[in-house]
Amino acid sequence: MFLTAIITASDKGYAGERIDESGPAIAAMLDENYRVVSRAVLPDDRKMLADEMRRLCRQSMDIIFTTGGTGFSERDVTPEATMDVIDRQAPGISQAMMFHSLSVTPKAMLSRGIAGICGHTLIINLPGSPKAVRENLEYILEPLKHGLEILKGEAGECGGSIR
């Protein structure tokens, strides 16, 4: 069971001017291997986002999904907040999401989301659109389980023995 947190970055959501649809979309796609134990809607504020991610990492969260704040707007700072927190990047995850998203729309190239590891917690930035959240999660969830098992020390490496 992977302890899971979801953070939605949205000024309007935080102010109560917009209903968060992306956070619930993430939760709805997770299977019995994930237990959502924390959900938050925060403003597009780099320090607040980073502080919440750090707090969740200290609580031994296995995975943190963020949604929103990955575009080109001046207020889109989720990747920067994530970089403030992570120890190591996991570029294959964001590259896989980009590859898959580009098969749906060329506008996917405008997403700046990243993925990385803080201690034993994996943090993945997803786009803010519920449709894009579903498309990305659909593509990465199955292989992600193995990565999380490795991160938790419950599985061996991805490759087999080399002869």
XYZ file of C-alpha atoms in Angstrom:
163
model
C 0.000 0.000 0.000
C 1.456 3.331 -1.059
C 0.686 6.291 1.195
C -0.388 9.009 -1.213
C -0.831 12.768 -1.042
C -2.421 15.042 -3.638
C -1.668 18.752 -3.846
C -3.603 21.009 -6.194
C -1.866 24.288 -7.033
C -4.535 26.832 -7.882
C -4.973 30.422 -6.778
C -8.677 30.314 -7.681
C -9.185 26.926 -6.043
C -7.506 28.124 -2.858
C -9.681 31.255 -2.837
C -12.840 29.161 -3.297
C -13.498 30.654 -6.738
C -13.075 27.345 -8.605
C -13.872 23.758 -7.688
C -10.856 21.452 -7.802
C -11.571 18.754 -10.386
C -8.013 17.540 -10.964
C -7.281 16.395 -7.409
C -10.408 14.211 -7.344
C -9.521 12.926 -10.843
C -6.186 11.701 -9.487
C -7.821 10.015 -6.493
C -10.430 8.345 -8.705
C -7.764 6.737 -10.901
C -5.752 5.193 -8.086
C -6.330 1.523 -7.373
C -6.132 -0.501 -4.161
C -2.333 -0.123 -4.110
C -2.676 3.564 -3.185
C -4.220 5.059 -0.074
C -4.835 8.802 -0.276
C -4.127 10.143 3.201
C -3.715 13.838 2.411
C -5.322 16.267 -0.028
C -4.719 19.985 -0.187
C -5.540 22.909 -2.438
C -2.873 25.587 -2.188
C -2.245 28.851 -4.010
C 0.385 29.076 -6.721
C 2.984 30.074 -4.151
C 6.426 28.491 -4.411
C 7.192 28.567 -0.689
C 3.794 27.262 0.413
C 3.939 24.423 -2.119
C 7.509 23.469 -1.171
C 6.716 23.639 2.560
C 3.735 21.306 2.112
C 5.787 18.855 0.055
C 8.520 18.828 2.719
C 5.936 18.288 5.466
C 4.481 15.337 3.580
C 7.925 13.853 2.959
C 8.646 14.038 6.700
C 5.388 12.128 7.257
C 6.823 9.237 5.211
C 4.488 9.681 2.257
C 5.377 7.234 -0.534
C 4.151 9.435 -3.349
C 2.965 12.997 -3.791
C 1.024 13.916 -6.904
C 0.769 17.612 -7.652
C -1.643 19.011 -10.189
C -1.545 22.482 -11.673
C 1.078 25.176 -11.837
C 3.119 23.560 -14.618
C 2.392 25.975 -17.458
C 3.927 29.220 -18.684
C 2.026 31.677 -16.488
C 4.132 33.795 -14.164
C 2.256 32.179 -11.242
C 2.986 28.606 -12.448
C 5.735 27.615 -10.010
C 5.024 23.993 -9.086
C 8.138 22.600 -10.855
C 10.327 25.185 -9.112
C 8.783 24.355 -5.729
C 9.395 20.674 -6.438
C 13.039 21.366 -7.350
C 13.400 23.128 -3.994
C 12.399 19.879 -2.262
C 13.789 16.928 -4.216
C 17.216 15.340 -3.782
C 17.219 13.512 -7.119
C 15.302 13.956 -10.344
C 13.362 11.134 -12.012
C 13.295 12.519 -15.560
C 12.043 9.323 -17.199
C 8.621 9.791 -15.603
C 8.111 13.323 -16.884
C 9.603 12.356 -20.258
C 7.192 9.412 -20.546
C 4.246 11.658 -19.725
C 5.404 14.208 -22.292
C 5.881 11.517 -24.944
C 2.401 10.149 -24.336
C 0.761 13.580 -24.131
C 2.319 14.677 -27.424
C 0.465 11.813 -29.110
C -2.749 13.494 -27.930
C -1.947 17.189 -28.504
C 1.067 19.238 -29.576
C 0.208 21.687 -26.768
C 1.626 19.105 -24.358
C 5.049 20.588 -25.090
C 3.976 23.558 -22.981
C 3.917 21.516 -19.767
C 6.929 21.989 -17.491
C 6.141 19.271 -14.964
C 8.963 17.306 -13.376
C 9.339 14.244 -11.153
C 11.842 13.590 -8.420
C 12.679 11.924 -5.142
C 12.945 13.451 -1.679
C 14.280 10.809 0.697
C 11.907 7.889 0.104
C 9.087 9.968 -1.380
C 8.411 10.274 -5.096
C 6.924 13.597 -6.232
C 5.250 13.855 -9.636
C 3.940 17.074 -11.181
C 0.825 16.535 -13.284
C -0.883 19.167 -15.435
C -3.857 21.093 -14.068
C -6.447 19.855 -16.548
C -8.519 16.852 -15.367
C -8.338 15.437 -18.905
C -4.532 15.694 -18.973
C -4.323 14.232 -15.457
C -6.249 11.162 -16.592
C -4.210 10.764 -19.800
C -0.911 10.985 -17.931
C -1.842 8.741 -15.022
C -3.302 6.137 -17.345
C 0.110 5.908 -19.006
C 2.392 5.863 -15.930
C 0.480 4.126 -13.127
C 1.362 0.523 -13.955
C 5.155 0.938 -14.256
C 5.106 3.417 -11.368
C 4.194 0.622 -8.935
C 7.512 -1.111 -9.563
C 9.452 2.124 -9.091
C 7.704 2.776 -5.787
C 8.445 -0.785 -4.635
C 12.139 -0.206 -5.388
C 12.080 3.152 -3.585
C 10.519 1.472 -0.526
C 13.092 -1.365 -0.655
C 10.413 -3.951 -1.448
C 11.634 -4.966 -4.930
C 14.844 -5.433 -6.851
C 16.077 -3.329 -9.713
C 14.220 -3.082 -13.018
C 16.763 -4.939 -15.135
C 17.509 -8.618 -14.952
C 20.960 -10.104 -14.779
C 23.297 -9.216 -17.608
C 25.195 -12.027 -19.260
